[in-house]
Coordinates of C-alpha atoms and ligand atoms in Angstrom, one line a residue:
M1 CA -11.1 -18.3 30.8
V2 CA -10.5 -15.3 32.6
F3 CA -12.1 -12.1 30.8
K4 CA -11.3 -8.6 32.2
V5 CA -10.4 -9.2 36.0
K6 CA -8.6 -6.9 37.8
G7 CA -7.1 -7.1 41.3
D8 CA -4.3 -9.1 43.2
R9 CA -2.6 -11.5 40.6
P10 CA -0.2 -13.7 41.8
V11 CA 3.2 -14.1 40.7
Y12 CA 3.4 -16.3 37.8
D13 CA 6.6 -18.0 36.4
V14 CA 5.8 -17.5 32.6
I15 CA 3.8 -14.5 30.7
V16 CA 3.1 -16.0 27.4
I17 CA 2.7 -12.9 25.5
G18 CA 0.0 -13.9 22.5
A19 CA -2.4 -16.7 21.7
G20 CA -1.5 -17.9 18.3
V21 CA -0.3 -21.0 17.2
T22 CA 3.3 -20.8 18.9
G23 CA 1.7 -18.7 22.0
G24 CA -0.4 -21.8 22.4
F25 CA 2.1 -24.4 21.8
V26 CA 5.2 -22.6 24.3
A27 CA 2.4 -22.6 26.7
R28 CA 1.2 -26.2 26.6
E29 CA 4.9 -27.7 26.4
L30 CA 6.0 -25.5 29.5
L31 CA 2.8 -27.0 31.4
R32 CA 4.8 -30.6 31.1
Y33 CA 6.6 -29.0 34.3
K34 CA 4.5 -27.6 37.1
L35 CA 4.7 -23.9 36.4
K36 CA 2.1 -21.2 36.8
V37 CA 1.6 -20.2 33.3
A38 CA -0.6 -17.2 31.7
L39 CA -1.4 -16.7 28.5
L40 CA -2.3 -12.7 27.6
E41 CA -4.2 -12.3 24.5
K42 CA -5.3 -8.6 23.2
N43 CA -8.5 -10.0 20.8
N44 CA -11.6 -11.3 22.6
D45 CA -10.7 -15.1 20.7
V46 CA -7.8 -17.1 20.6
C47 CA -5.4 -17.3 17.1
C48 CA -7.6 -14.9 15.4
E49 CA -4.2 -13.0 13.8
V50 CA -2.0 -14.8 11.3
T51 CA -2.9 -18.3 12.7
R52 CA -6.5 -17.5 10.8
A53 CA -5.3 -16.9 7.8
N54 CA -2.7 -19.4 6.0
T55 CA -2.1 -21.8 3.5
A56 CA -2.4 -24.3 6.3
I57 CA 0.2 -26.9 4.5
V58 CA 2.7 -28.9 7.0
H59 CA 5.7 -28.4 4.9
S60 CA 8.3 -31.2 4.3
G61 CA 11.3 -29.1 5.0
Y62 CA 13.1 -29.1 1.7
S63 CA 13.2 -25.2 1.7
A64 CA 14.9 -24.2 4.9
K65 CA 18.9 -23.6 4.4
P66 CA 20.2 -26.3 6.0
G67 CA 21.6 -25.6 9.3
A68 CA 18.8 -23.4 10.0
L69 CA 16.5 -23.7 13.3
K70 CA 14.0 -24.2 11.3
A71 CA 15.3 -26.5 8.4
G72 CA 15.7 -29.3 11.5
M73 CA 12.6 -28.4 12.9
T74 CA 9.9 -28.2 9.7
V75 CA 11.7 -32.3 9.2
R76 CA 11.2 -32.7 12.5
A77 CA 7.6 -31.2 13.0
N78 CA 6.7 -33.1 9.5
E79 CA 7.6 -36.5 11.0
N80 CA 5.3 -35.8 14.1
F81 CA 2.6 -34.1 12.8
H82 CA 0.6 -37.4 12.9
H83 CA 0.9 -37.9 16.8
V84 CA 0.4 -34.5 17.9
C85 CA -2.6 -34.1 15.4
E86 CA -4.2 -37.3 17.0
E87 CA -3.0 -36.2 20.7
L88 CA -5.4 -33.0 20.3
Q89 CA -7.6 -34.2 17.5
V90 CA -7.0 -31.9 14.9
E91 CA -8.0 -33.3 11.3
F92 CA -4.8 -33.5 9.4
K93 CA -4.2 -35.1 5.8
R94 CA -0.9 -36.3 4.6
T95 CA -1.4 -35.7 0.8
G96 CA 2.1 -35.7 -1.0
S97 CA 3.1 -32.4 -2.7
L98 CA 4.2 -31.3 -6.4
M99 CA 6.9 -28.6 -7.1
I100 CA 6.6 -28.5 -11.2
A101 CA 9.0 -27.2 -13.4
I102 CA 8.0 -25.0 -16.4
G103 CA 11.2 -24.6 -18.8
E104 CA 14.6 -24.6 -18.2
Y105 CA 15.0 -22.1 -14.9
G106 CA 12.5 -24.5 -13.5
L107 CA 14.6 -27.5 -13.9
E108 CA 17.3 -26.0 -11.8
K109 CA 15.5 -25.2 -9.2
I110 CA 14.1 -27.9 -8.6
Y111 CA 17.2 -30.4 -8.4
Q112 CA 18.5 -27.4 -6.0
K113 CA 15.3 -28.2 -3.5
L114 CA 15.7 -32.1 -4.2
K115 CA 19.5 -31.4 -2.9
R116 CA 18.4 -29.5 -0.3
G117 CA 15.9 -32.0 1.1
K118 CA 18.1 -34.4 1.2
K119 CA 20.7 -32.0 3.5
N120 CA 17.6 -31.4 5.7
G121 CA 16.9 -35.0 5.3
V122 CA 13.7 -35.3 4.0
K123 CA 12.7 -38.6 3.1
G124 CA 11.2 -40.6 -0.2
M125 CA 11.7 -37.3 -2.7
K126 CA 11.4 -38.1 -6.5
I127 CA 11.6 -36.4 -9.5
L128 CA 8.8 -36.9 -12.0
N129 CA 8.7 -36.7 -15.7
R130 CA 6.1 -35.1 -17.7
E131 CA 3.5 -37.9 -17.8
E132 CA 4.4 -39.1 -14.3
T133 CA 3.4 -35.8 -13.1
L134 CA 0.1 -35.6 -15.5
A135 CA -1.4 -39.2 -14.4
L136 CA -1.1 -38.4 -10.8
E137 CA -2.7 -35.0 -11.7
P138 CA -4.3 -34.3 -14.9
N139 CA -4.9 -30.8 -14.4
I140 CA -1.5 -29.4 -14.3
N141 CA -0.3 -27.7 -17.5
P142 CA 0.7 -29.9 -20.1
E143 CA 3.6 -27.6 -20.6
I144 CA 5.0 -28.5 -17.6
V145 CA 8.7 -30.7 -18.1
M146 CA 9.0 -32.0 -14.6
S147 CA 8.0 -32.2 -11.1
L148 CA 9.3 -32.7 -7.7
F149 CA 7.4 -35.0 -5.5
V150 CA 7.2 -35.2 -2.3
P151 CA 5.0 -37.5 -0.1
S152 CA 5.3 -36.0 3.3
T153 CA 3.7 -32.9 2.7
G154 CA 0.3 -32.7 4.2
V155 CA -2.7 -30.2 5.2
V156 CA -4.1 -29.5 8.7
N157 CA -7.0 -27.6 9.7
P158 CA -5.0 -24.6 10.7
W159 CA -7.6 -23.2 13.0
E160 CA -8.2 -26.4 15.0
F161 CA -4.5 -26.6 15.6
G162 CA -4.1 -23.2 16.9
L163 CA -6.8 -23.4 19.3
A164 CA -6.2 -27.1 20.3
A165 CA -2.5 -25.8 21.2
V166 CA -4.3 -23.8 23.5
E167 CA -7.3 -25.1 24.9
N168 CA -4.8 -28.3 26.1
A169 CA -2.2 -25.4 27.7
V170 CA -5.5 -24.4 29.7
D171 CA -6.6 -27.7 30.4
N172 CA -3.1 -28.4 31.9
G173 CA -3.5 -25.3 33.7
A174 CA -2.4 -22.3 31.9
E175 CA -4.9 -19.2 32.5
L176 CA -6.1 -17.6 29.7
F177 CA -6.8 -13.9 29.9
L178 CA -8.7 -12.4 26.6
N179 CA -9.3 -8.9 25.5
T180 CA -6.0 -8.2 27.3
R181 CA -3.3 -6.4 25.7
V182 CA -0.1 -5.7 26.6
T183 CA 1.5 -2.3 26.8
G184 CA 4.0 -2.0 28.9
L185 CA 7.2 -4.0 30.0
E186 CA 9.5 -3.4 33.4
K187 CA 11.8 -5.5 35.1
K188 CA 11.4 -4.6 39.1
S189 CA 14.2 -6.9 41.6
G190 CA 14.2 -9.8 39.3
L191 CA 10.7 -10.0 38.2
Y192 CA 9.0 -8.7 35.1
S193 CA 6.3 -6.3 35.7
V194 CA 4.0 -6.2 32.9
K195 CA 1.0 -3.9 31.8
T196 CA -1.7 -3.9 30.2
D197 CA -5.4 -2.8 29.3
N198 CA -6.7 -5.5 32.0
G199 CA -4.2 -4.4 35.0
V200 CA -0.7 -5.2 35.7
F201 CA 1.2 -9.1 35.5
T202 CA 4.2 -10.0 37.0
A203 CA 6.5 -13.1 36.2
K204 CA 9.7 -14.5 36.6
Y205 CA 9.6 -15.0 32.9
V206 CA 8.0 -13.8 29.8
V207 CA 8.0 -15.2 26.0
N208 CA 6.8 -12.9 23.7
C209 CA 4.8 -14.9 20.8
A210 CA 3.4 -11.8 19.9
G211 CA 3.1 -12.5 16.0
L212 CA 3.5 -9.4 13.7
Y213 CA 3.6 -7.1 16.8
A214 CA 6.7 -9.2 18.3
D215 CA 9.0 -6.6 17.6
E216 CA 7.0 -3.7 19.5
I217 CA 7.3 -6.2 22.4
S218 CA 10.6 -6.7 21.7
E219 CA 11.2 -3.3 22.0
M220 CA 9.5 -2.7 25.1
V221 CA 12.8 -4.5 27.2
A222 CA 15.8 -4.3 24.0
E223 CA 17.3 -2.5 22.0
P224 CA 15.7 -2.6 18.1
F225 CA 16.8 -5.1 16.5
F226 CA 14.1 -6.3 13.7
K227 CA 11.2 -5.0 12.3
I228 CA 8.2 -7.1 11.4
V229 CA 7.1 -5.6 7.6
P230 CA 3.4 -7.0 7.0
R231 CA 3.2 -9.0 3.7
R232 CA -0.2 -9.9 3.0
G233 CA -1.6 -13.0 0.9
E234 CA -4.9 -13.3 -1.0
Y235 CA -7.0 -16.5 -1.3
F236 CA -10.0 -17.9 -3.3
V237 CA -11.9 -20.8 -1.7
L238 CA -13.5 -23.4 -4.3
D239 CA -16.8 -25.3 -3.0
T240 CA -15.9 -29.1 -2.1
D241 CA -17.7 -29.6 -5.7
A242 CA -14.4 -28.6 -7.2
G243 CA -12.5 -30.9 -4.5
D244 CA -10.7 -32.9 -6.7
H245 CA -9.5 -30.4 -9.2
V246 CA -5.8 -31.4 -7.5
G247 CA -5.0 -34.2 -4.9
R248 CA -1.9 -33.4 -3.8
V249 CA -0.7 -29.6 -3.2
I250 CA 1.0 -28.1 -6.4
F251 CA 4.1 -25.4 -6.2
Q252 CA 5.3 -23.6 -9.3
A253 CA 9.6 -23.6 -9.1
R254 CA 10.0 -19.6 -9.0
E255 CA 13.3 -17.3 -9.6
D256 CA 12.5 -15.7 -5.8
D257 CA 12.8 -18.7 -4.1
T258 CA 9.5 -17.7 -2.1
K259 CA 6.5 -20.6 -2.0
G260 CA 4.9 -18.3 -4.3
C261 CA 1.2 -19.0 -5.8
I262 CA 0.2 -23.0 -4.8
V263 CA -3.3 -24.8 -5.8
T264 CA -4.0 -27.1 -2.7
P265 CA -6.9 -29.2 -1.4
T266 CA -8.5 -28.1 1.9
V267 CA -8.8 -30.8 5.4
H268 CA -12.4 -29.8 4.2
G269 CA -12.4 -31.1 0.6
N270 CA -12.4 -27.7 -0.9
I271 CA -9.5 -25.9 -3.0
L272 CA -7.6 -23.3 -2.0
V273 CA -5.7 -21.2 -4.4
G274 CA -3.2 -18.4 -3.4
P275 CA -1.7 -16.6 -1.7
S276 CA -0.7 -13.3 -3.3
A277 CA 2.4 -11.3 -1.9
E278 CA 2.0 -7.6 -1.1
D279 CA 4.7 -5.7 1.3
L280 CA 1.9 -3.3 3.6
Q281 CA 2.4 -0.4 6.0
D282 CA -1.2 -1.2 8.1
K283 CA -0.8 -4.9 9.9
D284 CA -4.2 -5.3 10.3
D285 CA -4.4 -4.7 6.9
N286 CA -6.4 -8.1 5.5
A287 CA -8.8 -6.5 2.9
T288 CA -9.0 -8.6 -0.5
T289 CA -8.4 -6.8 -3.3
Q290 CA -10.0 -7.2 -7.4
E291 CA -6.2 -6.2 -8.9
R292 CA -4.3 -9.3 -6.0
M293 CA -7.2 -11.8 -7.3
D294 CA -7.0 -11.4 -11.1
L295 CA -3.0 -11.6 -10.6
I296 CA -3.4 -14.6 -8.6
K297 CA -5.4 -16.2 -11.6
S298 CA -2.8 -15.2 -13.8
V299 CA -0.3 -16.7 -12.5
I300 CA -1.6 -20.2 -11.2
Q301 CA -2.3 -20.8 -14.9
R302 CA 1.3 -21.4 -15.6
S303 CA 0.6 -24.3 -12.9
V304 CA -2.9 -25.8 -12.7
V305 CA -5.4 -25.7 -16.0
G306 CA -9.7 -25.1 -16.0
I307 CA -9.9 -24.2 -12.4
P308 CA -13.5 -24.1 -11.7
Y309 CA -13.9 -19.8 -10.8
N310 CA -17.5 -19.9 -11.1
H311 CA -16.9 -22.6 -7.6
V312 CA -15.5 -19.5 -5.4
I313 CA -17.0 -19.2 -2.2
R314 CA -14.8 -16.9 0.0
S315 CA -11.8 -15.0 -0.5
F316 CA -10.0 -13.6 2.4
A317 CA -6.3 -12.4 3.2
G318 CA -3.9 -13.0 5.7
I319 CA -0.4 -11.3 6.6
R320 CA 2.6 -12.8 7.0
P321 CA 5.1 -11.5 10.1
R322 CA 7.8 -11.0 7.9
P323 CA 11.2 -10.1 9.7
N324 CA 13.6 -7.7 8.6
W325 CA 17.2 -6.7 10.5
V326 CA 17.5 -3.1 11.6
S327 CA 20.7 -1.3 12.3
Q328 CA 21.7 2.3 12.9
N329 CA 22.5 4.4 9.8
P330 CA 26.1 6.1 11.4
E331 CA 25.6 9.5 9.4
T332 CA 21.9 9.8 10.4
G333 CA 21.3 7.7 13.8
D334 CA 18.1 6.4 11.7
L335 CA 17.5 3.0 12.4
E336 CA 17.5 1.7 8.6
C337 CA 16.0 -1.8 8.0
Y338 CA 18.3 -4.7 6.1
E339 CA 17.0 -5.3 2.5
D340 CA 17.5 -8.7 3.2
D341 CA 15.0 -10.6 5.7
V342 CA 16.0 -12.9 8.3
K343 CA 16.5 -16.3 6.7
D344 CA 15.5 -18.2 10.7
F345 CA 13.0 -17.7 13.4
I346 CA 14.2 -15.1 16.1
L347 CA 14.4 -17.3 19.0
G348 CA 15.5 -16.6 22.2
E349 CA 17.2 -13.6 24.5
P350 CA 17.5 -10.8 23.0
E351 CA 21.3 -8.8 24.2
G352 CA 20.9 -7.7 27.9
C353 CA 17.3 -9.5 28.5
E354 CA 17.9 -12.0 30.7
N355 CA 15.0 -14.1 31.2
F356 CA 13.1 -12.2 28.5
F357 CA 12.7 -14.5 25.6
N358 CA 11.6 -13.8 21.6
V359 CA 9.3 -16.1 19.7
A360 CA 9.2 -14.0 16.3
G361 CA 9.3 -13.4 13.1
I362 CA 7.5 -16.6 13.1
K363 CA 6.3 -16.4 8.8
S364 CA 5.6 -20.1 6.9
P365 CA 6.8 -22.7 8.2
G366 CA 5.6 -21.4 11.3
L367 CA 2.3 -23.7 11.4
T368 CA 4.0 -26.3 10.9
C369 CA 7.1 -25.7 13.1
A370 CA 5.0 -24.6 16.0
Q371 CA 4.4 -28.0 18.4
E372 CA 8.8 -28.0 17.2
I373 CA 8.8 -24.2 18.4
G374 CA 6.9 -24.7 21.6
D375 CA 9.5 -27.8 22.7
Y376 CA 12.8 -25.6 22.1
M377 CA 11.2 -22.5 24.0
A378 CA 10.3 -24.2 26.7
G379 CA 13.5 -26.0 27.0
L380 CA 15.2 -22.3 27.0
V381 CA 13.1 -21.0 29.7
I382 CA 13.4 -24.9 31.9
A383 CA 16.9 -24.4 31.2
K384 CA 17.0 -21.2 33.3
M385 CA 15.2 -22.7 36.6
Q386 CA 16.6 -24.4 39.4
N387 CA 15.1 -27.2 40.0
P388 CA 12.3 -27.5 38.0
Q389 CA 9.8 -30.1 38.6
L390 CA 8.2 -31.9 36.0
N391 CA 4.4 -32.2 36.2
E392 CA 3.3 -35.4 36.4
R393 CA -0.7 -34.6 36.0
F394 CA 0.3 -33.2 32.4
N395 CA -2.3 -34.7 29.8
P396 CA -0.8 -34.2 26.1
C397 CA -4.6 -35.0 24.8
R398 CA -7.3 -33.1 24.5
P399 CA -10.6 -34.9 25.2
K400 CA -12.4 -36.3 22.0
K401 CA -14.7 -33.9 19.8
V402 CA -17.7 -35.6 18.0
R403 CA -17.9 -35.0 14.0
F404 CA -21.3 -35.3 13.8
A405 CA -21.1 -35.5 9.4
Q406 CA -18.5 -38.0 9.2
M407 CA -20.4 -40.4 11.5
S408 CA -22.6 -43.6 10.2
L409 CA -25.9 -43.8 10.8
E410 CA -26.1 -46.3 13.5
E411 CA -23.4 -43.7 15.1
Q412 CA -25.2 -40.5 14.8
Q413 CA -28.9 -42.2 15.6
Q414 CA -27.2 -43.8 18.9
L415 CA -25.7 -40.2 19.6
V416 CA -29.5 -38.8 19.0
R417 CA -30.6 -41.2 21.7
Q418 CA -28.6 -39.7 24.3
D419 CA -28.3 -36.1 23.8
R420 CA -31.5 -35.0 22.0
R421 CA -29.1 -31.5 20.6
Y422 CA -28.0 -34.2 18.1
G423 CA -31.0 -34.4 16.7
K424 CA -30.9 -30.9 15.8
I425 CA -28.9 -30.0 12.3
V426 CA -27.9 -25.9 13.2
C427 CA -25.3 -25.5 9.6
R428 CA -26.9 -27.5 6.6
C429 CA -24.0 -27.4 4.6
K430 CA -21.5 -29.2 6.5
K431 CA -24.2 -30.8 8.7
V432 CA -23.1 -29.2 12.4
T433 CA -25.1 -30.1 15.1
E434 CA -26.7 -28.4 18.6
A435 CA -24.4 -30.2 20.5
E436 CA -21.7 -29.5 18.5
V437 CA -21.8 -25.4 18.8
V438 CA -22.7 -26.1 22.5
D439 CA -19.6 -27.8 22.7
A440 CA -17.6 -25.2 21.0
I441 CA -18.6 -23.1 23.2
W442 CA -17.9 -24.8 26.8
R443 CA -14.8 -26.6 25.8
N444 CA -12.0 -24.9 27.8
A445 CA -10.6 -21.6 25.6
G446 CA -14.5 -21.9 24.1
A447 CA -15.6 -19.9 21.3
R448 CA -17.7 -16.3 22.2
T449 CA -18.2 -14.8 18.9
V450 CA -20.2 -16.3 15.8
D451 CA -17.1 -17.2 13.7
G452 CA -15.4 -18.5 17.1
V453 CA -17.9 -21.2 16.6
K454 CA -17.4 -21.3 12.8
R455 CA -13.6 -22.1 13.7
R456 CA -14.3 -24.3 16.4
A457 CA -17.4 -27.0 14.8
G458 CA -16.9 -25.8 11.7
T459 CA -20.1 -23.8 10.9
G460 CA -20.7 -21.7 7.8
L461 CA -17.7 -23.2 6.1
G462 CA -20.1 -24.4 3.4
R463 CA -21.6 -22.9 -0.1
C464 CA -24.1 -20.6 2.3
Q465 CA -21.2 -19.7 4.5
G466 CA -23.3 -18.7 7.3
G467 CA -26.4 -17.4 5.3
F468 CA -28.8 -19.9 7.4
C469 CA -27.0 -20.5 10.8
T470 CA -25.9 -17.2 12.0
E471 CA -28.9 -16.5 13.7
E472 CA -29.2 -19.8 15.1
I473 CA -25.7 -19.9 16.3
L474 CA -26.6 -15.8 17.7
K475 CA -29.2 -17.7 19.8
I476 CA -27.6 -20.5 21.2
L477 CA -24.2 -18.1 22.4
S478 CA -26.4 -15.5 24.0
R479 CA -28.6 -18.3 25.7
E480 CA -25.9 -20.1 26.7
L481 CA -23.6 -17.3 27.6
G482 CA -26.7 -15.6 29.4
K483 CA -26.4 -12.4 27.4
P484 CA -28.6 -10.6 25.4
L485 CA -28.4 -11.0 21.0
E486 CA -27.4 -7.4 21.1
E487 CA -24.3 -8.5 22.9
I488 CA -23.4 -11.3 20.5
E489 CA -20.2 -10.2 18.4
K490 CA -19.8 -12.0 14.8
D491 CA -15.6 -11.6 15.0
G492 CA -13.8 -9.3 16.2
S493 CA -14.0 -6.6 19.3
G494 CA -17.7 -4.9 19.0
S495 CA -18.7 -6.3 15.6
Y496 CA -21.9 -6.6 16.5
V497 CA -24.8 -8.3 14.5
V498 CA -27.7 -7.1 16.2
S499 CA -28.5 -3.5 16.9
G500 CA -31.9 -3.9 18.4
R501 CA -35.2 -4.8 18.5
L502 CA -38.1 -4.0 15.9
K503 CA -41.0 -5.0 18.1
Ligands
FAD601 C1 -0.3 -15.9 4.0 C2 0.5 -17.2 5.0 C3 0.4 -17.7 4.1 C4 0.8 -19.0 5.5 N1 1.1 -20.5 4.7 C5 1.6 -21.5 5.9 C6 2.5 -22.3 5.6 O1 1.4 -23.2 4.9 N2 2.1 -23.5 5.8 C7 2.9 -23.4 7.6 O2 3.8 -23.5 8.4 N3 3.2 -21.8 7.8 C8 2.4 -20.8 7.1 N4 2.1 -19.5 7.4 C9 2.8 -19.2 8.6 C10 1.8 -19.3 10.1 O3 0.8 -19.1 9.7 C11 2.4 -18.4 11.5 O4 3.8 -19.2 11.5 C12 1.7 -18.9 12.4 O5 0.3 -18.6 11.8 C13 2.5 -17.7 13.5 O6 2.0 -17.8 14.3 P1 1.4 -16.8 15.6 O7 1.2 -17.6 17.2 O8 3.7 -16.5 16.3 O9 1.0 -15.6 15.3 P2 -0.2 -15.3 15.5 O10 -1.7 -15.9 15.3 O11 -0.2 -13.6 14.7 O12 -0.5 -14.4 16.8 C14 0.2 -13.8 18.0 C15 -0.4 -13.4 19.2 O13 0.0 -12.5 19.8 C16 -1.0 -11.8 20.1 N5 -0.8 -10.1 20.0 C17 0.1 -9.2 19.7 N6 0.2 -8.0 20.1 C18 -0.1 -8.0 21.5 C19 0.2 -7.3 22.4 N7 0.5 -6.3 22.6 N8 -0.9 -8.3 24.0 C20 -1.6 -8.9 23.7 N9 -1.7 -10.3 23.0 C21 -1.2 -9.7 21.3 C22 -2.0 -11.3 18.7 O14 -3.6 -10.8 18.8 C23 -2.1 -13.0 18.2 O15 -3.0 -13.6 18.9 C24 1.5 -18.3 6.4 C25 1.0 -17.7 7.2 C26 0.9 -16.2 6.2 C27 0.2 -15.3 6.1

């Protein structure tokens, strides 16, 4: 991993802008070929924007319009999800889901979804009556009429999925540049010159995976044709002792055809409730609000009853990169957004921009489809090359991760005998050891911040939310990175925790 290096740089075959889950998978899939790939990320860690805060559902594929790219991608990605998670050592549970209908309108909707799902190739879908539904999920609103059961829906650890893709890309040779914000793009003599606040990079091909900012990157070389309108979604997280309130992902059949408010188990054994949907001006505004939280509670009680909100341990918000087409107003000449948003992912070369590719408008189910998108995009880029060589040394597997808390006592004792750092529990809520924290720091694309350790090792995810372990993690980061405590950040750039010493 390279932090800030200026000076002479090689010409890369491909520069990928943005190290979220899609950038990670695009880079990983490109590295199945012998290519020099650079991954440029503006933040001090990877997967810190859209990939960081979402519902983490591995969708089955019954929502997308038949024929849309995302329809086929979701179904294939869902079928292959277990395999990719095994390669990358990521936690994934196939929980199944229920879309519940309350009243006549809901019934019509679930039959529509069933029809659409069948067209898209989703397997095993079934309509359940009221009694069958309540037998599976006793906390569902008893006023329910019917539900659509889909066995292939799952939940994944969203941070780990994105991080694993980037880590595996770096393991296979991608060069990751953090704190490197792309500020301009220019094509000169057949090569792209990518200007950043960390110097200039040059490449034959550029793939724009900049999430909420993909429109701004695209407009550096192409005419504006889409705009990303940020749409915030807020959530509650309930402690693991409320974790059996539902066992499956519970959707509501909704009039506006959105996925709406959901109650879902997480891979960590918590319950997640949300998200809301609110269009914003500011792409970085991930604050939570009492107003939206109250709205979520009132919407959710239509589907699941008795949610123990006194077990809420955290609230957070994610921002959807909602793409809208733009066109020029013939009278004023101004660019205007269409009312209708874009119904598919925007993947490929914009007009007149050879060898520059957009991966834009990657809202839900972008997490589910990330590997498929990576594969599709790598295919588009490789098709432009003459004699691309397969990389025989490509390894799709990520080194095994120790999950101490999930091991038997005998296995734990054996580990402690091998490495005494497994004998020191750093996070008491989630039983994460010092050795796991150190591993999170020293893997490729490793953690450099307290929250970076959290996303990789699972520290601070329990009831105390880091109240006890933050100090210990600060000390380990300081020791391992050889930096004073005052220079260790909690999360984003400048989020220092310690301001100085009193004595
Ligand atoms: C509320 C919500 C719920 C969702 N629920 C689900 C779900 O249940 N299931 C599902 O499949 N999907 C879901 N999604 C969608 C999924 O989270 C996204 O599709 C996916 O995370 C998008 O990843 P990305 O890599 O495209 O974007 P990001 O993760 O945002 O990555 C883009 C990266 O580009 C970087 N970048 C931006 N500008 C620059 C620049 N100028 N220079 C350098 N780097 C730059 C950013 O810092 C960022 O790291 C949800 C999304 C939201 C917000």
